[in-house]
GROMACS .gro file of C-alpha atoms in nm:
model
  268
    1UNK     CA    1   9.912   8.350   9.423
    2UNK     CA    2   9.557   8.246   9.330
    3UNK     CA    3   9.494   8.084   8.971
    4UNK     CA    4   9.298   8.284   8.690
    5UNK     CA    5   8.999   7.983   8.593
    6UNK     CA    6   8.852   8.068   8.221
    7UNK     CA    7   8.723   7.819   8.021
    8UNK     CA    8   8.962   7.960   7.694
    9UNK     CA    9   9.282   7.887   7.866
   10UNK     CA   10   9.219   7.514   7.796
   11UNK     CA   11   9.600   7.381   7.935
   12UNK     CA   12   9.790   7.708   7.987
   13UNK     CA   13   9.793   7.786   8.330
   14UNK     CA   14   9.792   8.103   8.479
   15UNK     CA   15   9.874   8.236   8.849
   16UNK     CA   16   9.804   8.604   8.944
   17UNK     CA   17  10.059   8.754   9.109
   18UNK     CA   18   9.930   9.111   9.283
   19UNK     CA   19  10.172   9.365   9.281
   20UNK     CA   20  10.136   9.733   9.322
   21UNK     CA   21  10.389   9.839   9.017
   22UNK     CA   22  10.338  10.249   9.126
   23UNK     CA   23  10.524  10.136   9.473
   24UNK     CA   24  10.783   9.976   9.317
   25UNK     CA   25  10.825  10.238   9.073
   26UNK     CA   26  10.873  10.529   9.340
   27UNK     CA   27  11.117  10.322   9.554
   28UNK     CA   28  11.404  10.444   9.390
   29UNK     CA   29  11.249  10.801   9.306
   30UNK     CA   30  11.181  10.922   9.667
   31UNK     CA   31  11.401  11.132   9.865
   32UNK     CA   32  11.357  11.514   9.730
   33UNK     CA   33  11.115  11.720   9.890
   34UNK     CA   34  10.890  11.825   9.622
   35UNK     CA   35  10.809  11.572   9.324
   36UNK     CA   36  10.619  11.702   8.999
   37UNK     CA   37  10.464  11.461   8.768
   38UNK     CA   38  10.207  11.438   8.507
   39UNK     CA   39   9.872  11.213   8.440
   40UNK     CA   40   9.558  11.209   8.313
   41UNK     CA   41   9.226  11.282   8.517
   42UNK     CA   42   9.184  10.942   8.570
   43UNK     CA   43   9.593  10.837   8.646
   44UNK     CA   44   9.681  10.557   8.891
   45UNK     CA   45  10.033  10.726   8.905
   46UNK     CA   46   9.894  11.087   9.020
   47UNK     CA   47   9.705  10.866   9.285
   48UNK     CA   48  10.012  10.646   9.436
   49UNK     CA   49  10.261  11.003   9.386
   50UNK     CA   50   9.980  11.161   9.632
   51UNK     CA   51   9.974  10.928   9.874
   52UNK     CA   52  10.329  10.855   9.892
   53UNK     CA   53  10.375  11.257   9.973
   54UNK     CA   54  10.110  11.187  10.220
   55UNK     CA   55  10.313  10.865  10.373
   56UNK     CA   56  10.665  11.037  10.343
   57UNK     CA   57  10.614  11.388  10.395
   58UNK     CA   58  10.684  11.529  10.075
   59UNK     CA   59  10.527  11.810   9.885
   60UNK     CA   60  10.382  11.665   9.587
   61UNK     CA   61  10.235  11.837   9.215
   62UNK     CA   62  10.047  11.696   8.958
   63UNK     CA   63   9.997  11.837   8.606
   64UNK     CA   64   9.661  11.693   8.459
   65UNK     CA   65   9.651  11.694   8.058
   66UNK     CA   66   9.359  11.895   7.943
   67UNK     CA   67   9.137  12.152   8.143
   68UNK     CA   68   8.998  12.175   8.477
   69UNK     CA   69   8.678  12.032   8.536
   70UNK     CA   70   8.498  12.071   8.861
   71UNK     CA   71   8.379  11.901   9.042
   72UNK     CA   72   8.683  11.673   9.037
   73UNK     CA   73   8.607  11.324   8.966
   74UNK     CA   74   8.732  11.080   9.215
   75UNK     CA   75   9.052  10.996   9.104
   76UNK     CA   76   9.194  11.357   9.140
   77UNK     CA   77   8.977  11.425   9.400
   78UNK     CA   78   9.165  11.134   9.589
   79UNK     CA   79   9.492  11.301   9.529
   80UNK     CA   80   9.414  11.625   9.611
   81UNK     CA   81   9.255  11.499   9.955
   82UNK     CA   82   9.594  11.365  10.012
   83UNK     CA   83   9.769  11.689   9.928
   84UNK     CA   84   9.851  11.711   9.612
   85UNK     CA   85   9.833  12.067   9.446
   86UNK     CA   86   9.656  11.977   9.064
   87UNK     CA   87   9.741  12.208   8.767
   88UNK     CA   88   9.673  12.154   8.431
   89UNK     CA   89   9.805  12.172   8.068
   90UNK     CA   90   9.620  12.179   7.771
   91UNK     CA   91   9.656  11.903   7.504
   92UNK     CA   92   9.901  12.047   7.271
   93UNK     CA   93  10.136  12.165   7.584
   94UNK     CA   94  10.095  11.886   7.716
   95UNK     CA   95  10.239  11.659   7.433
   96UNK     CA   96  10.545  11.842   7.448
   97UNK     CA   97  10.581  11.786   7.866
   98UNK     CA   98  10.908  11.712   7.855
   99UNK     CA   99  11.093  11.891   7.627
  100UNK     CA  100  11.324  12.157   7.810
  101UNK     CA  101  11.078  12.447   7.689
  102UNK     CA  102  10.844  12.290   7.869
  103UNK     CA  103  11.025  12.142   8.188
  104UNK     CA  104  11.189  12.497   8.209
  105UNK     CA  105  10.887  12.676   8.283
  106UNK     CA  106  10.750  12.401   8.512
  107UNK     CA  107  11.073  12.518   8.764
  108UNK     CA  108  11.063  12.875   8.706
  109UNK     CA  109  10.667  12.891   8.828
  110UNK     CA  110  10.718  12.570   9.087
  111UNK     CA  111  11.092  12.629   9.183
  112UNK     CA  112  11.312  12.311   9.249
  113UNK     CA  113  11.149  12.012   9.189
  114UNK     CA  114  11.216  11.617   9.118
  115UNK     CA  115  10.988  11.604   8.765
  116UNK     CA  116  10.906  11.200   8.757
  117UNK     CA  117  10.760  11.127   8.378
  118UNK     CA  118  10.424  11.024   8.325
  119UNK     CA  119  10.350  10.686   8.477
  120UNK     CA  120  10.678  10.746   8.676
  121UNK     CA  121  10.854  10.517   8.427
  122UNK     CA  122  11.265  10.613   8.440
  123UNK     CA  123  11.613  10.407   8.565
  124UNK     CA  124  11.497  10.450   8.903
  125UNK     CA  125  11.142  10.231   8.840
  126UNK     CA  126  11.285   9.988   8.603
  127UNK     CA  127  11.569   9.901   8.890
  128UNK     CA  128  11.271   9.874   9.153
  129UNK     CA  129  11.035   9.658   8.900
  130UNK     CA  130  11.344   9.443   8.844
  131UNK     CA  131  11.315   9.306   9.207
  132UNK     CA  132  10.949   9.193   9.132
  133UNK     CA  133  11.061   8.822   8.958
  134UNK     CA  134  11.286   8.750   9.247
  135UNK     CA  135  10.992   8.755   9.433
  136UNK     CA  136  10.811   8.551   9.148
  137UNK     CA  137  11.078   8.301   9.152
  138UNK     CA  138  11.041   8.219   9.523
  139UNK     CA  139  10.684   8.190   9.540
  140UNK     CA  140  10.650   7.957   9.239
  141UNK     CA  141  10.993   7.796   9.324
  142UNK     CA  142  11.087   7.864   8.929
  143UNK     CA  143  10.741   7.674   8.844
  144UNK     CA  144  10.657   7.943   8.563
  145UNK     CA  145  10.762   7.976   8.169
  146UNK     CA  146  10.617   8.361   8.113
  147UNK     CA  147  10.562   8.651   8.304
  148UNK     CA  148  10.282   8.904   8.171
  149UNK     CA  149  10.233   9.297   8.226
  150UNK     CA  150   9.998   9.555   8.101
  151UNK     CA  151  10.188   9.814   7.939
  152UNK     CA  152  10.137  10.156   7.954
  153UNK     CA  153  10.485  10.363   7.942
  154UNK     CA  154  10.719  10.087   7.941
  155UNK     CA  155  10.860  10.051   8.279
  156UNK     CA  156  10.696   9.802   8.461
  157UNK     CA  157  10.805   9.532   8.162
  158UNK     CA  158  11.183   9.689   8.127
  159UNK     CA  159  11.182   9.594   8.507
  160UNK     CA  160  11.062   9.268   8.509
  161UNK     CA  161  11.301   9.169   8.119
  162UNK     CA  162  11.544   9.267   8.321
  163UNK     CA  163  11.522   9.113   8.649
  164UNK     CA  164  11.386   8.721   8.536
  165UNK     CA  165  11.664   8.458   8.561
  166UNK     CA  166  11.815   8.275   8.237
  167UNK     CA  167  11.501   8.078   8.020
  168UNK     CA  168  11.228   8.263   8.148
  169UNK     CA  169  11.062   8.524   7.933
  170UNK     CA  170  10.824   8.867   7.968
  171UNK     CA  171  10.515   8.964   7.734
  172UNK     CA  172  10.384   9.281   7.781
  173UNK     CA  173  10.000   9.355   7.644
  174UNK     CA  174  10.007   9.748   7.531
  175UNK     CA  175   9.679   9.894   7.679
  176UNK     CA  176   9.722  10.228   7.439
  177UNK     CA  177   9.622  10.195   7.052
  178UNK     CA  178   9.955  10.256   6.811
  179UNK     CA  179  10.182  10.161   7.072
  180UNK     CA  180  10.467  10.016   6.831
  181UNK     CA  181  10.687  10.275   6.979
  182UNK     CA  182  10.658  10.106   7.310
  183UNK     CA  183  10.951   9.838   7.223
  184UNK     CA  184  11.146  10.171   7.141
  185UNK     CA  185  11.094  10.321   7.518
  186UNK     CA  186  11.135   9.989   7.663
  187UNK     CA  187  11.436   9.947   7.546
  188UNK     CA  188  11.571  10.291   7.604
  189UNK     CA  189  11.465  10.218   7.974
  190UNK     CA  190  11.665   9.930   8.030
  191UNK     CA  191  11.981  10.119   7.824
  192UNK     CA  192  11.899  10.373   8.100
  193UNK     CA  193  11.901  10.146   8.391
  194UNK     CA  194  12.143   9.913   8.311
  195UNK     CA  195  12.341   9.996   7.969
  196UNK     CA  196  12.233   9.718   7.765
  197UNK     CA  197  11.887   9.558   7.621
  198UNK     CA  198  11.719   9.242   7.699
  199UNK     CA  199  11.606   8.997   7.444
  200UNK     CA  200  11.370   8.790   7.631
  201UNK     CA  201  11.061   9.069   7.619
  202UNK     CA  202  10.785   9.090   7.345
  203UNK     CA  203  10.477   9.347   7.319
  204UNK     CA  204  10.158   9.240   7.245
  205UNK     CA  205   9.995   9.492   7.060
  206UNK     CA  206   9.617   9.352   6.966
  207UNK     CA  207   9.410   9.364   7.294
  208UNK     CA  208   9.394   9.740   7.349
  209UNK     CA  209   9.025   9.729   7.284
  210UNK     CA  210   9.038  10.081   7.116
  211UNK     CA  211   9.296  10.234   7.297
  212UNK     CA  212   9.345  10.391   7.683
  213UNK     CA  213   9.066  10.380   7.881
  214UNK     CA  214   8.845  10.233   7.586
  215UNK     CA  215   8.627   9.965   7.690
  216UNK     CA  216   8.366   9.758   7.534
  217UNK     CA  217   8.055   9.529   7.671
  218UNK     CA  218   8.308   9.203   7.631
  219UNK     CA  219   8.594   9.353   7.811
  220UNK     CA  220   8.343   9.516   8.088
  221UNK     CA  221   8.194   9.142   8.110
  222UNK     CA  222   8.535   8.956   8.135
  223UNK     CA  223   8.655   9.252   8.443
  224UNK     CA  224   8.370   9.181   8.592
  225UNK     CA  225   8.381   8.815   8.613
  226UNK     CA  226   8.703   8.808   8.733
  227UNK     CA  227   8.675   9.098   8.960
  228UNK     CA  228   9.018   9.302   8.803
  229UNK     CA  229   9.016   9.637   8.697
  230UNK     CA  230   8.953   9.750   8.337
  231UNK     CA  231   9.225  10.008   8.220
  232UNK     CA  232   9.513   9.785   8.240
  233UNK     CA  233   9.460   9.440   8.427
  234UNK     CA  234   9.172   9.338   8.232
  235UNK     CA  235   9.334   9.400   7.867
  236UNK     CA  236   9.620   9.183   7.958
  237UNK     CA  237   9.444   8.913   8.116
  238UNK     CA  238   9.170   8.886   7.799
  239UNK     CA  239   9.528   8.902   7.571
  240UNK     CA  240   9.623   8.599   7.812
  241UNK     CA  241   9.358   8.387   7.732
  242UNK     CA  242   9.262   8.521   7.356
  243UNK     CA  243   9.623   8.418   7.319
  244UNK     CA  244   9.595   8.061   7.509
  245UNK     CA  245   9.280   8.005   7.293
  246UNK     CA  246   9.456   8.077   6.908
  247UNK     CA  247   9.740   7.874   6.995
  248UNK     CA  248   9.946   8.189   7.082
  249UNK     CA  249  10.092   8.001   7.379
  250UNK     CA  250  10.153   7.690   7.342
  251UNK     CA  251   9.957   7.398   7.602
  252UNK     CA  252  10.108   7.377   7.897
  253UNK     CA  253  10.239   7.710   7.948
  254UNK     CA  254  10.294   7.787   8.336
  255UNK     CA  255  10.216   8.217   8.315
  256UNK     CA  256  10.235   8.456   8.612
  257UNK     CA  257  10.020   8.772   8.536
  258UNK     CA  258  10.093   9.065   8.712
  259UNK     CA  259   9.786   9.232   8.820
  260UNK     CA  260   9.914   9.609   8.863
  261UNK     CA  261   9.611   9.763   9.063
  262UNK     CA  262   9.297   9.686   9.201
  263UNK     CA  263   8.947   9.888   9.044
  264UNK     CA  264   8.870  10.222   9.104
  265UNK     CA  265   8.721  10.353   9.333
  266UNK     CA  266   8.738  10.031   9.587
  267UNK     CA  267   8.483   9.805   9.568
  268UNK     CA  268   8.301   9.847   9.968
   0.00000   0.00000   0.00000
């Protein structure tokens, strides 16, 4: 793991851990030959669904909120160069994706079909994100205090709650605006998963810079200087050290930040 160097962490300390949450989050959720799921036109999840159909051989759908738009941009071009058949619902529909009204006339026009939620976050991808502080643990040899997520749908943070050994603790930075209803889904997720909540997971709400896929000059800066992507990875780091720098966490802190994905498209 390589350390994060900012001049507003003054003694907190804070190792980046790289770790492709979409893979983990389909480990569990493979095995049926034709997997719907949903995204917006910019969705890491409709990318890594794509290119897992590709990798497995499965037939793969995506349902993109809001209308076509052509030329697709890159993101949905990406998945529908690796096979994925795009269709779309409009806003209103779309906020109702999974209610049965909704789910039941996704099957009768698309037949049987695995339907994976939007970012793909269900029992099956908290009990694969759960093996990610194992894998923590050895690296650092237990040399870390916090572990920190973006969070988007919950699952990635149920996961990792879930999975860290006795004394250690998760904080999740929301990258949506309103997202107090995130500490609701996490917990449902791990209820899911395992039966029973976690205490040792918090939510950071402040550092959503305006809500999904909002930017602004200072947050386009900070990505830039430390080379992560914007939508998610950036948000949490700036929480990270906005947080270090107020006192939020206390000097000496040992954190391992979770970068989730790498920019969009790749840097050549």
């Amino acid at each position: 793991m390589e350390e994060l160097l900012d001049p507003g962490l003054g003694s907190v300390r804070v190792w980046l851990k790289r770790d492709d949450n979409k893979a983990r989050k389909l480990r569990y959720n493979l095995g049926h030959p034709r997997v719907l799921t949903f995204g917006g036109a910019y969705s890491n999840h409709l990318r890594a669904v794509a290119a897992a159909g590709l990798r497995h051989g499965f037939e793969t759908i995506g349902v993109v909120r809001g209308e076509e738009r052509l030329p697709l941009n890159p993101s949905l071009a990406y998945a529908a160069d690796r096979g994925m058949t795009l269709t779309y619902l409009d806003r209103a529909a779309y906020r109702l994706k999974h209610t049965p009204e909704v789910e039941a006339a996704l099957r009768e026009r698309w037949g049987e079909v695995l339907i994976l939620p939007e970012g793909g976050s269900n029992a099956a991808a908290v009990r694969g994100c759960a093996e990610l502080p194992a894998e923590i643990e050895a690296e650092t040899r237990g040399g870390y205090d916090v572990v920190c997520c973006p969070v988007g749908t919950g699952g990635t943070l149920a996961g990792i709650a879930a999975g860290l050994p006795t004394g250690r603790r998760a904080l999740g930075f929301a990258v949506l605006k309103g997202a107090g209803f995130l500490a609701g889904e996490v917990a449902r997720l791990q209820r899911e998963a395992y039966g029973r909540v976690w205490e040792n997971w918090s939510i950071d709400l402040d550092h959503h810079f305006g809500g999904y896929a909002r930017t602004t000059p200072e947050l386009r800066a900070f990505a830039a200087r430390h080379e992560v992507e914007e939508v998610y990875v950036a948000k949490m780091l700036h929480g990270v050290v906005d947080l270090a720098r107020r006192g939020g966490l206390a000097p000496g802190t040992r954190v391992v930040a979770v970068v989730t994905g790498e920019p969009f498209p790749p840097r050549s």
